[in-house]
Coordinates of C-alpha atoms in Angstrom, one line a residue:
X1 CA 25.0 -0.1 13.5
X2 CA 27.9 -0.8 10.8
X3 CA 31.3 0.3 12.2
X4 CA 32.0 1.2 8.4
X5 CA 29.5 4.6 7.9
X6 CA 29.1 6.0 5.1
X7 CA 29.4 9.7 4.4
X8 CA 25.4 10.2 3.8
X9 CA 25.0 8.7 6.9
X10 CA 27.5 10.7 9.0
X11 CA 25.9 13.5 7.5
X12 CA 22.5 12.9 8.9
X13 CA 23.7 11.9 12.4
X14 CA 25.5 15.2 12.6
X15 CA 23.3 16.9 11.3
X16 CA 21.5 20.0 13.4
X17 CA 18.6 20.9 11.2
X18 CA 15.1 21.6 13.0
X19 CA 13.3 19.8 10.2
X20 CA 15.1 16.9 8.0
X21 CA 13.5 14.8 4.9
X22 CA 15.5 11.9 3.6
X23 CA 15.7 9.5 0.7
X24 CA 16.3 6.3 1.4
X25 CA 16.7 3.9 -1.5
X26 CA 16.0 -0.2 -0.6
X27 CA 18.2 -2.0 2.1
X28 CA 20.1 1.8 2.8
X29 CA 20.4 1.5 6.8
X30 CA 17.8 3.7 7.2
X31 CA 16.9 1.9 10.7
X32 CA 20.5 2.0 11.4
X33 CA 21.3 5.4 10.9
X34 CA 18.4 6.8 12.7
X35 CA 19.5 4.4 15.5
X36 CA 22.8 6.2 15.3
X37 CA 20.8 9.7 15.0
X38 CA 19.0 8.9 18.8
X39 CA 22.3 7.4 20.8
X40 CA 24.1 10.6 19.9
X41 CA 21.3 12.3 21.4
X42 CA 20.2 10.3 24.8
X43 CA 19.6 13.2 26.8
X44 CA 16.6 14.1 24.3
X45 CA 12.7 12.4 24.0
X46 CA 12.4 10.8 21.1
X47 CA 8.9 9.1 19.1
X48 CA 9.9 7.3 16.4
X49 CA 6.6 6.7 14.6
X50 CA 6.4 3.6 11.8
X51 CA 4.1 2.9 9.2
X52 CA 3.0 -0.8 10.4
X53 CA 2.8 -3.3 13.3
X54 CA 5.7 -5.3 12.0
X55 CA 7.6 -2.0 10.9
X56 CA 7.4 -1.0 14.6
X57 CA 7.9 -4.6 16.0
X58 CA 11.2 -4.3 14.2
X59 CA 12.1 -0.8 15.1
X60 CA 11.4 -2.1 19.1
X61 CA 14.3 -4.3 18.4
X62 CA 16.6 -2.0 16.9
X63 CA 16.2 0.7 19.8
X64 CA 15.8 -1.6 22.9
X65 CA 19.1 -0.4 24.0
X66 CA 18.5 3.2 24.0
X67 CA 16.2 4.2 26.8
X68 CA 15.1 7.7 25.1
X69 CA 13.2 6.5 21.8
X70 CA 9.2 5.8 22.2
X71 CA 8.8 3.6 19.4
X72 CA 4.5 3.8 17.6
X73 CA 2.8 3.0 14.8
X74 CA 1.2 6.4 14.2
X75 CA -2.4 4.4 14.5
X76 CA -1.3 3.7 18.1
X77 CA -0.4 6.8 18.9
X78 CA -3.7 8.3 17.9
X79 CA -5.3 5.2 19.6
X80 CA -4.4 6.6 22.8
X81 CA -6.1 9.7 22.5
X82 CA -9.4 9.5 20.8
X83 CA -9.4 5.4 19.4
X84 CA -10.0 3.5 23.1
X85 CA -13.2 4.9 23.3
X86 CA -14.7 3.5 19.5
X87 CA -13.3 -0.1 20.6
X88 CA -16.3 -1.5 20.5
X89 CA -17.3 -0.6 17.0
X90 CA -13.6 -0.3 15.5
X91 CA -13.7 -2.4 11.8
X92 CA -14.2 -1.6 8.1
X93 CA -16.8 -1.2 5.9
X94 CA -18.1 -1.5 2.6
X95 CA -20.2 0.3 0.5
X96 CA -22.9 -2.3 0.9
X97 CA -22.8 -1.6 4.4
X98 CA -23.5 2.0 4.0
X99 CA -26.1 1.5 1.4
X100 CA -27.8 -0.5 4.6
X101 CA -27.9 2.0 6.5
X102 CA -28.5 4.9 4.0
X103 CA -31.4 3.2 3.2
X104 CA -32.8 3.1 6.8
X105 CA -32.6 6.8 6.4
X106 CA -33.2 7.5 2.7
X107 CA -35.9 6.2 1.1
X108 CA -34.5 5.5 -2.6
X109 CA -31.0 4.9 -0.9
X110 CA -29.0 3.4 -4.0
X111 CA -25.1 1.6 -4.5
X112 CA -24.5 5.1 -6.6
X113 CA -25.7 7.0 -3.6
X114 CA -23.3 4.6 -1.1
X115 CA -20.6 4.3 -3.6
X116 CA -20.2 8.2 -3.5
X117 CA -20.5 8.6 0.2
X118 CA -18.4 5.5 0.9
X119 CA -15.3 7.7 -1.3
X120 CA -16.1 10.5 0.3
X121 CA -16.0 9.7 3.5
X122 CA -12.4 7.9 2.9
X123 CA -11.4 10.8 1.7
X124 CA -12.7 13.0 4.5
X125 CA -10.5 11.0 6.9
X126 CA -7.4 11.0 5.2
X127 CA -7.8 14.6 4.3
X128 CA -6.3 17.7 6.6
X129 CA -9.5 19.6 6.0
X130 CA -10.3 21.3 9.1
X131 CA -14.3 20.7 9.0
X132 CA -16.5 18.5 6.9
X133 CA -18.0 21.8 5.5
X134 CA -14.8 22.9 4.6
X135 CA -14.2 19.8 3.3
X136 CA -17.4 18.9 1.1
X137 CA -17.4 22.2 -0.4
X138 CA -14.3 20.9 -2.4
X139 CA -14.9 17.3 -2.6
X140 CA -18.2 18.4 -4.3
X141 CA -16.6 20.0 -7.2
X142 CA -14.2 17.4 -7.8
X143 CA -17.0 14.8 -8.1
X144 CA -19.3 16.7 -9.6
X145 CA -20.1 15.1 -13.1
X146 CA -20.5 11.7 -10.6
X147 CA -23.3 13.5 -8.8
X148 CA -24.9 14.7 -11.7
X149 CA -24.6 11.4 -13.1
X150 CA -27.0 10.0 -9.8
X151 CA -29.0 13.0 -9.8
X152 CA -27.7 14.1 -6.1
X153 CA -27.6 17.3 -5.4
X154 CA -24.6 18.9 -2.8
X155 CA -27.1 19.6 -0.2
X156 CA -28.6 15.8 -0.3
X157 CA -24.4 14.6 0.0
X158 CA -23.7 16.9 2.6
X159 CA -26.8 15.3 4.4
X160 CA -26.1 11.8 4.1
X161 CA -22.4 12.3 4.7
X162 CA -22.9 14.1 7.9
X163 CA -25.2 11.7 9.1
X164 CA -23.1 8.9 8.8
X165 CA -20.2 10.7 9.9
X166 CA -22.1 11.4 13.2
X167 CA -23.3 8.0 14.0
X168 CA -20.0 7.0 13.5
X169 CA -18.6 9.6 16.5
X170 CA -21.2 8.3 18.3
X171 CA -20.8 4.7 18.2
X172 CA -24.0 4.4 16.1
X173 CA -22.4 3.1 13.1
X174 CA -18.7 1.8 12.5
X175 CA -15.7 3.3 13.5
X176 CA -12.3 2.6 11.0
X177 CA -9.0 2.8 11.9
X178 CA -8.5 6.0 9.9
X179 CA -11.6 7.5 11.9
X180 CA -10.6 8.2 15.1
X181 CA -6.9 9.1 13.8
X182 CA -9.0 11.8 12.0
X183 CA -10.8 13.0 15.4
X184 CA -7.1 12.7 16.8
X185 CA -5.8 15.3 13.8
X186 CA -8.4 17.6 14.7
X187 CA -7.9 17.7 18.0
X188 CA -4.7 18.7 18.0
X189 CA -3.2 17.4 20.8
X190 CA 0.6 18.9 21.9
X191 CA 2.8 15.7 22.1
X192 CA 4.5 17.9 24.6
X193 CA 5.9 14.8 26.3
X194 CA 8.3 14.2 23.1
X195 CA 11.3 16.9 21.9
X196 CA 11.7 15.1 18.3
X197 CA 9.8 12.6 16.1
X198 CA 11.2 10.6 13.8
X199 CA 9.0 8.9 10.8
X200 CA 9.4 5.9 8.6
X201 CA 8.0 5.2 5.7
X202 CA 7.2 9.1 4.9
X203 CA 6.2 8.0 1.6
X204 CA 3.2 6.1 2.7
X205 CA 1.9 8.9 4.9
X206 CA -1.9 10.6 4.4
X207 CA -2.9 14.3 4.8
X208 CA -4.0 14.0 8.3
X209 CA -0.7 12.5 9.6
X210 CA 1.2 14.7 7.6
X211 CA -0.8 17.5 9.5
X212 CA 0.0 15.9 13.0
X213 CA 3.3 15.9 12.0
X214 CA 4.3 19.2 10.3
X215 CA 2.1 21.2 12.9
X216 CA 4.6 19.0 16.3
X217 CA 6.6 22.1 17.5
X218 CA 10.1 20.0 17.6
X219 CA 12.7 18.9 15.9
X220 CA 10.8 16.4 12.4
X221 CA 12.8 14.1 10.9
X222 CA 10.9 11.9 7.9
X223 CA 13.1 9.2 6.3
X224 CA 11.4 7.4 3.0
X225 CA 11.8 5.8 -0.4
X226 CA 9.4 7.8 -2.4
X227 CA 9.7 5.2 -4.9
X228 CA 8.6 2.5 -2.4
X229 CA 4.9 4.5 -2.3
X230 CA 2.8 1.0 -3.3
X231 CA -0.8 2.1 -1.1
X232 CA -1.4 5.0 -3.4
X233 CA -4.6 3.5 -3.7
X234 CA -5.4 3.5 -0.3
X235 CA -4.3 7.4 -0.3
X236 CA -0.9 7.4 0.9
X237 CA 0.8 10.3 0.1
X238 CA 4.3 10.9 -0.4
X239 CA 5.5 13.4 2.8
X240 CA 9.4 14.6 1.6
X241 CA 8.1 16.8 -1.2
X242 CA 5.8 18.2 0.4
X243 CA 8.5 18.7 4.0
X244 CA 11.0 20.4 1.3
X245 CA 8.3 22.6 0.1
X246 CA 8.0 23.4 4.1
X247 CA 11.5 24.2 5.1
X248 CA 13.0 21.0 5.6
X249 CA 16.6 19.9 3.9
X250 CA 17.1 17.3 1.8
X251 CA 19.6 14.2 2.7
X252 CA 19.7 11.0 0.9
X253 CA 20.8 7.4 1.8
X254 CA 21.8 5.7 -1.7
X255 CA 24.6 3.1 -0.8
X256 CA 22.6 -0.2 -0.4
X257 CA 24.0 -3.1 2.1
X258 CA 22.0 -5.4 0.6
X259 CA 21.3 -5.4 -3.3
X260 CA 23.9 -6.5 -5.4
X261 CA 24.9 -3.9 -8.2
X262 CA 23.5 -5.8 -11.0
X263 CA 20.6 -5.7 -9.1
X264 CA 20.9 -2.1 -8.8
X265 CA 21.5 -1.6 -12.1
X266 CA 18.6 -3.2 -13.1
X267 CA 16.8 -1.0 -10.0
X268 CA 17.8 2.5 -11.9
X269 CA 16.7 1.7 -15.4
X270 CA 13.4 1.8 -13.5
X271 CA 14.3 4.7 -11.5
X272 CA 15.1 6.3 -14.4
X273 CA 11.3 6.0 -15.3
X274 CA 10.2 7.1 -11.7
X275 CA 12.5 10.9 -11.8
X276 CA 15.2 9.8 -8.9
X277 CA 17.6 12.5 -8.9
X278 CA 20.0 10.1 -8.0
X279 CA 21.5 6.9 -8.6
X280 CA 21.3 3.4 -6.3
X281 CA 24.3 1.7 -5.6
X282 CA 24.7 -1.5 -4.9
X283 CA 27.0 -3.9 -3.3
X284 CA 30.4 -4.0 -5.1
X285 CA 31.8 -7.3 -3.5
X286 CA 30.3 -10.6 -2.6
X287 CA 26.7 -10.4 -1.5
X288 CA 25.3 -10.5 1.9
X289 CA 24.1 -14.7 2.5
X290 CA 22.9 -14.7 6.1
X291 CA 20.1 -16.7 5.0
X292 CA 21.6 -19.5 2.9
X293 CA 19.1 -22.3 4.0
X294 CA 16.6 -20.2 3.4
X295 CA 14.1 -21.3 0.2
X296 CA 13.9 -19.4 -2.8
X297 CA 11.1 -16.9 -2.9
X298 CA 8.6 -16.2 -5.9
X299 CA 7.0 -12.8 -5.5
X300 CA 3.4 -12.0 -7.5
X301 CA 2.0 -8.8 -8.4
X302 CA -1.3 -10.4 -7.2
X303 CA -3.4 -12.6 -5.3
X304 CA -4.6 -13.7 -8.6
X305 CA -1.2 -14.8 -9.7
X306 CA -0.3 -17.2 -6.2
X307 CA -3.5 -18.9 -7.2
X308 CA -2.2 -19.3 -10.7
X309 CA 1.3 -20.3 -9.6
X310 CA 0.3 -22.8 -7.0
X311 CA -2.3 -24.7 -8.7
X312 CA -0.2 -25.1 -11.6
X313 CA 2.8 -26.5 -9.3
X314 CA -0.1 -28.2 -6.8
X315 CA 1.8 -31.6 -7.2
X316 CA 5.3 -30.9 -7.3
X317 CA 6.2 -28.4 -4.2
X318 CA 5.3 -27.5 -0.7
X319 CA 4.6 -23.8 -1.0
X320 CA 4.8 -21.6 2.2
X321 CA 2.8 -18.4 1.8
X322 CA 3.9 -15.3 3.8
X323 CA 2.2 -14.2 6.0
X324 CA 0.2 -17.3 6.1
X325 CA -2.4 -19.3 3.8
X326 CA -5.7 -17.6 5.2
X327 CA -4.3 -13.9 4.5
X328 CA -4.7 -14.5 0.7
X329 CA -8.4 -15.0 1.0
X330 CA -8.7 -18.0 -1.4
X331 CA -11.5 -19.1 0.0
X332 CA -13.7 -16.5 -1.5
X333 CA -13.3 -18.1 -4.7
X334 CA -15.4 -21.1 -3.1
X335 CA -17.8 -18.8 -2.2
X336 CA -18.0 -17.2 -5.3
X337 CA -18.8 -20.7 -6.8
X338 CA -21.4 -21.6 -4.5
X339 CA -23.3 -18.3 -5.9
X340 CA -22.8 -19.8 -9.4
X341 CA -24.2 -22.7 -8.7
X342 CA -27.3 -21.1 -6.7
X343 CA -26.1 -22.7 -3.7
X344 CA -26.0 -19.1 -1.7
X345 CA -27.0 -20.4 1.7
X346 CA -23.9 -22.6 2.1
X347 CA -21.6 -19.7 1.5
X348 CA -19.3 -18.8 4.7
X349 CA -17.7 -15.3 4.1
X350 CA -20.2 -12.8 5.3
X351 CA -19.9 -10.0 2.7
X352 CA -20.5 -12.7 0.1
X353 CA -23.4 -14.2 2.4
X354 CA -25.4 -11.0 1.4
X355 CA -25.8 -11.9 -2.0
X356 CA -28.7 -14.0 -3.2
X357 CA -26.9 -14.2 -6.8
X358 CA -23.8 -14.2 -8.5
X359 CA -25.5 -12.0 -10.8
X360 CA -26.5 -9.6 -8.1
X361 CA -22.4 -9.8 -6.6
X362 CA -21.7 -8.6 -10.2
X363 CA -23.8 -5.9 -10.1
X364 CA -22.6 -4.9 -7.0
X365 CA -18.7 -5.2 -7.9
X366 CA -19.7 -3.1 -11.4
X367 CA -21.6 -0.3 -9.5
X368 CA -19.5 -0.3 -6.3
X369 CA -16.2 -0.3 -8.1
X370 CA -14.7 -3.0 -6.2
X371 CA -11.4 -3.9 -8.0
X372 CA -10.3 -6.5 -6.0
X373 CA -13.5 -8.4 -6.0
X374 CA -13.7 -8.1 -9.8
X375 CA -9.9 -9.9 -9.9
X376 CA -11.7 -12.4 -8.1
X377 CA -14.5 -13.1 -10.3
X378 CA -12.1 -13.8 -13.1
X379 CA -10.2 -16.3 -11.3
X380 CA -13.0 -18.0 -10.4
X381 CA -14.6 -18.1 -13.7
X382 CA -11.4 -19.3 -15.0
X383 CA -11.3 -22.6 -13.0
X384 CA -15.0 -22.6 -12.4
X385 CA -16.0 -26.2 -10.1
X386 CA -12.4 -26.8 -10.1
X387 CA -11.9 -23.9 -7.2
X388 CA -13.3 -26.2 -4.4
X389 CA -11.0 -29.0 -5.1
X390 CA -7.6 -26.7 -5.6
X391 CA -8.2 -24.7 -2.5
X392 CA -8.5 -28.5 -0.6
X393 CA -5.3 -29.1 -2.1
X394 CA -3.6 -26.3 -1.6
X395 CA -4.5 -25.2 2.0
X396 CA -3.5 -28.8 2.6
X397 CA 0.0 -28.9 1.3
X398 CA 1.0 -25.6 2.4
X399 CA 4.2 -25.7 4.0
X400 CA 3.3 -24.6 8.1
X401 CA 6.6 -22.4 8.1
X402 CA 9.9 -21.3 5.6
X403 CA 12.2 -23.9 6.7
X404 CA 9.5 -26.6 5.7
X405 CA 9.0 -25.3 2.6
X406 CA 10.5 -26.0 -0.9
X407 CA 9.3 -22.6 -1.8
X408 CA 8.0 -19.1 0.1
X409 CA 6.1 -16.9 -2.3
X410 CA 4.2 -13.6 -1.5
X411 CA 3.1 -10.5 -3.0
X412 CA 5.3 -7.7 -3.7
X413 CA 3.3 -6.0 -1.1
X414 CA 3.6 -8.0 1.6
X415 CA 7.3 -8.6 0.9
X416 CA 8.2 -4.6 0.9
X417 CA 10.5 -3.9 4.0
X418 CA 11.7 -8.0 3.8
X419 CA 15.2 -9.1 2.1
X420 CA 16.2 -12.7 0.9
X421 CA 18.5 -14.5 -0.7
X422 CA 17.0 -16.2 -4.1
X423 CA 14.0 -14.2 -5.5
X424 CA 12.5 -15.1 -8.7
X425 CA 9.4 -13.1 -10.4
X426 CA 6.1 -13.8 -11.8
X427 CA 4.9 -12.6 -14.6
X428 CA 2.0 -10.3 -13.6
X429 CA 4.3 -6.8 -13.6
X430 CA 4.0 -4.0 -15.3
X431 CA 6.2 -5.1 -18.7
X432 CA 7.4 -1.5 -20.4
X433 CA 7.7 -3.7 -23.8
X434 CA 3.6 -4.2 -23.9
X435 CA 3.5 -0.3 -23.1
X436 CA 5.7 0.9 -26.0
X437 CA 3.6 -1.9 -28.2
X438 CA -0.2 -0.3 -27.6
X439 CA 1.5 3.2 -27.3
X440 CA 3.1 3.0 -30.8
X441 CA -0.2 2.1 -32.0
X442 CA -2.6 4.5 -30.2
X443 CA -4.0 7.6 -31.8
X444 CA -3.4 10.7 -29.8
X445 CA -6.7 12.1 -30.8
X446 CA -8.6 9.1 -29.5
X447 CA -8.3 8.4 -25.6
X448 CA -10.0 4.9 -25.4
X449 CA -6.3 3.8 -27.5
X450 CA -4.0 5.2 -25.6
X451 CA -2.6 2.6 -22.5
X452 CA -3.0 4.4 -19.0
X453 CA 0.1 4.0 -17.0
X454 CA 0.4 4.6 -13.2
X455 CA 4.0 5.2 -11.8
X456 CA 2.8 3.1 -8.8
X457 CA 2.7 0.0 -11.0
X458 CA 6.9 1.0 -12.1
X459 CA 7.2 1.5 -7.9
X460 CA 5.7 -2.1 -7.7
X461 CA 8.4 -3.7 -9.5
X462 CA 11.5 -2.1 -8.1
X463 CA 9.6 -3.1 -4.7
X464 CA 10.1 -6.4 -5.9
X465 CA 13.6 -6.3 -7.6
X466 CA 14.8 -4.9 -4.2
X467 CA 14.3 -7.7 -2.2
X468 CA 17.0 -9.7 -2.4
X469 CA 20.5 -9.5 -1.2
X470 CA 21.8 -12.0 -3.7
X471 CA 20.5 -14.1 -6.7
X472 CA 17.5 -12.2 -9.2
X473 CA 15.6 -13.8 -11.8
X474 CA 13.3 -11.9 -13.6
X475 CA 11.0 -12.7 -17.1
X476 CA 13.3 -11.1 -19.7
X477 CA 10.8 -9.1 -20.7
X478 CA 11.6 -6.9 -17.5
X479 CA 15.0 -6.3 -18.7
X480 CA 14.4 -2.7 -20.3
X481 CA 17.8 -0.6 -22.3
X482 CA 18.0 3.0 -22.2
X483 CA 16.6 3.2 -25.9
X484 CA 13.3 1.9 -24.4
X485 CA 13.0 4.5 -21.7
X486 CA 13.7 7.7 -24.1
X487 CA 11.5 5.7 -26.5
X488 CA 8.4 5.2 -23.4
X489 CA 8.7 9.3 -22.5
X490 CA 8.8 10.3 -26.4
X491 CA 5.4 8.4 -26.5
X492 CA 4.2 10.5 -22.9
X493 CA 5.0 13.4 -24.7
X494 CA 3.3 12.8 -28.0
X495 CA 0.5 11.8 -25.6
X496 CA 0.3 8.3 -27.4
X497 CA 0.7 6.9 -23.6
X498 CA -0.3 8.4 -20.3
X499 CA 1.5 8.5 -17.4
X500 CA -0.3 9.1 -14.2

């Protein structure tokens, strides 16, 4: 922990409140402080409960010392309880696995059919609902143009999502992560052993932990940067609105030890966008350089973009790519190929081994919804043949580490939570200028014109702009004024643009 705290944080280690929910802005000491919250306390049990394996790998670290802090991922937790037993069927899967085994049940099974049950499920398992009943009686009306649109009635869902629901608690069918942390919500198990739980990442919580949670008898303390919340489409749910709807006080961390305050700066014009009540202050003096022999970093808003990037610089740079080569799934693009070419059989991914047909893996990606397989047709269309040769290339001259690299470059998502010292930024971010351009020009009567803007796309970008603790360089077109923000809400409020 600094020697030097600030007065946010003295507040929150002092602090005697049963029930505490704090804003954290990027590179705040939020890690630190809480560290300081537990050694004032080491006659107390504490479970502090992360988001992630590598969050908590961290947080092991940072408490080591103290012997009265549990340290979890909240999957781990729940593992312990109801997980162990699904082991052997824990794994993900898709909707074309469920239309496999709808139809061993269904005659006429169809991708609408799966698709709908397949979101529904998800749902079901993120969800606080008590009961399925209880929970399908809802869910029904909120999809309910989608079920008239493939003529299934509520009692033919309720069916087919109960049945796969079952066989999954009984190791029929498989078990996901967020499965048996559902059976673990429902069971409501005491945590006796514990007297206070600290969370991180509060902002990328769902409505079954946020049940566990808020229903522990003790002492709750959730710390977050609800404008880090970047897995909305994987149904995180920001916690510290609803804990200061529940009781809970408010405290914020703003004062960043790592950002510069140009860097900050160019953080709140975005904030500004996203409703912080506050401001983010940066670093006033010379900026942190622990990690001067570090490479520069390139962060992407997508998979699709790293391709881009590193086939375009193939020749001139050994790229190292966080988190490793194989976790950016290039290789489906070969596969994707093979299907062009009709050569199906010599395919290696299974899910793309089920398809006879690139024709029938578009069908699939239109009727299933599958976004990120739809970003990867396009890329592969775009370099066509060319993809078997680049990937070569690539996965050969990737650097095996950082410090053999000439270059590092991730995602924004895999780089939230990490800090460096040169970050630069592609191109594939949201750009507010390309907003205001189709916004000025969309007719409020007609929805097809107006541009559909999610704030997790703005959350995306100040991910990104947070990660270093000293040099930024950013496409200018991310530099936005203060004219162009009043400008962007006058539009959302003449319903020219949409902001979701």
């Amino acid at each position: 922990m600094k020697e030097d705290l600030t007065a946010e944080q003295r507040e929150i280690i002092n602090a005697k409140d049963d029930f505490m929910a704090i804003t954290a802005f990027a590179g705040t000491g939020k890690t630190s402080t809480l560290k300081a919250y537990a050694a004032k306390r080491p006659g107390a049990r504490l479970l502090y409960l992360a988001f992630n394996k590598a969050l908590a790998e961290e947080a092991r670290i940072a408490f080591a010392p103290l012997r009265n802090v549990d340290v979890r991922t909240i999957h781990s937790l729940a593992y312990g309880y109801t997980g162990r037993e699904y082991q052997r069927v824990l794994g993900n899967y898709r909707v074309l696995d469920l239309k496999e085994r709808l139809s061993a049940q269904i005659n006429g099974a169809t991708f609408g059919l799966a698709k709908i049950i397949y979101d529904a499920l998800n749902a079901w398992m993120l969800s606080n609902a008590p009961t399925p009943t209880v929970f399908l009686k809802k869910y029904a009306k909120s999809i309910r143009e989608s079920l008239e649109e493939q003529e299934i009635t509520k009692k033919s869902l309720s069916a087919a999502f109960n049945k796969i629901w079952d066989d999954m608690k009984d190791k029929k069918f498989i078990m996901p992560h967020n499965g048996y942390f559902k059976l673990f919500q429902l069971a409501k198990f005491p945590l006796d052993q514990y007297d206070e739980i600290l969370v991180d990442e509060a902002q990328d919580l769902n409505d079954a932990m946020i049940d566990v949670i808020f229903n522990f008898p003790g002492r709750k303390i959730l710390v977050g940067d609800p404008y880090q919340q970047i897995y909305g489409w994987n149904g995180a749910v920001n916690a510290l609105p609803k804990a200061e709807k529940s009781g809970a006080q408010t405290y914020y961390l703003t004062q960043s030890f790592r950002c510069p305050q140009k860097v900050a700066d160019l953080a709140n014009q975005y904030l500004k966008i996203l409703g912080a009540k506050k401001d983010f202050c940066g670093l006033t003096g010379p900026p942190l350089t622990p990690k001067n022999d570090y490479p520069p970093v390139v962060i992407a808003r997508t998979n699709a973009a790293i391709f881009d990037f590193a086939a375009t610089n193939l020749d001139q740079m050994k790229i190292y790519y966080q988190g490793g080569f194989e976790g950016y799934q290039f290789e489906i693009l070969k596969d994707i190929n093979l299907l062009r070419n009709q050569r199906p059989e010599l395919a290696q991914d299974p899910f793309i081994k089920k398809f006879k047909s690139l024709a029938d893996l578009e069908f699939y990606v239109q009727k299933a919804e599958d976004t990120a397989m739809k970003i990867r047709l396009a890329v592969e269309k775009k370099y066509g043949n060319k993809v078997h040769e680049i990937f070569d290339a690539l996965r050969r001259r990737a650097a095996p580490n950082e410090m053999a690299a000439d270059l590092v470059i991730t995602t924004a998502h895999k780089a939230k939570g990490q800090e460096f010292n040169q970050v630069f930024l592609l191109r594939d971010f949201i750009e507010l200028t390309e907003v205001l351009d189709r916004g000025s020009r969309a007719k409020p009567q007609k929805e097809e014109s107006k541009p559909i803007v999610s704030r997790e796309e703005f959350q995306i970008l100040y991910v990104a702009i947070t990660r270093t603790f000293g040099q930024l360089e950013v496409p200018s077109s991310y530099l936005i004024e203060d004219h162009m923000i009043n400008q962007f809400f006058q539009l959302v409020r003449q319903q020219r643009v949409v902001l979701i």
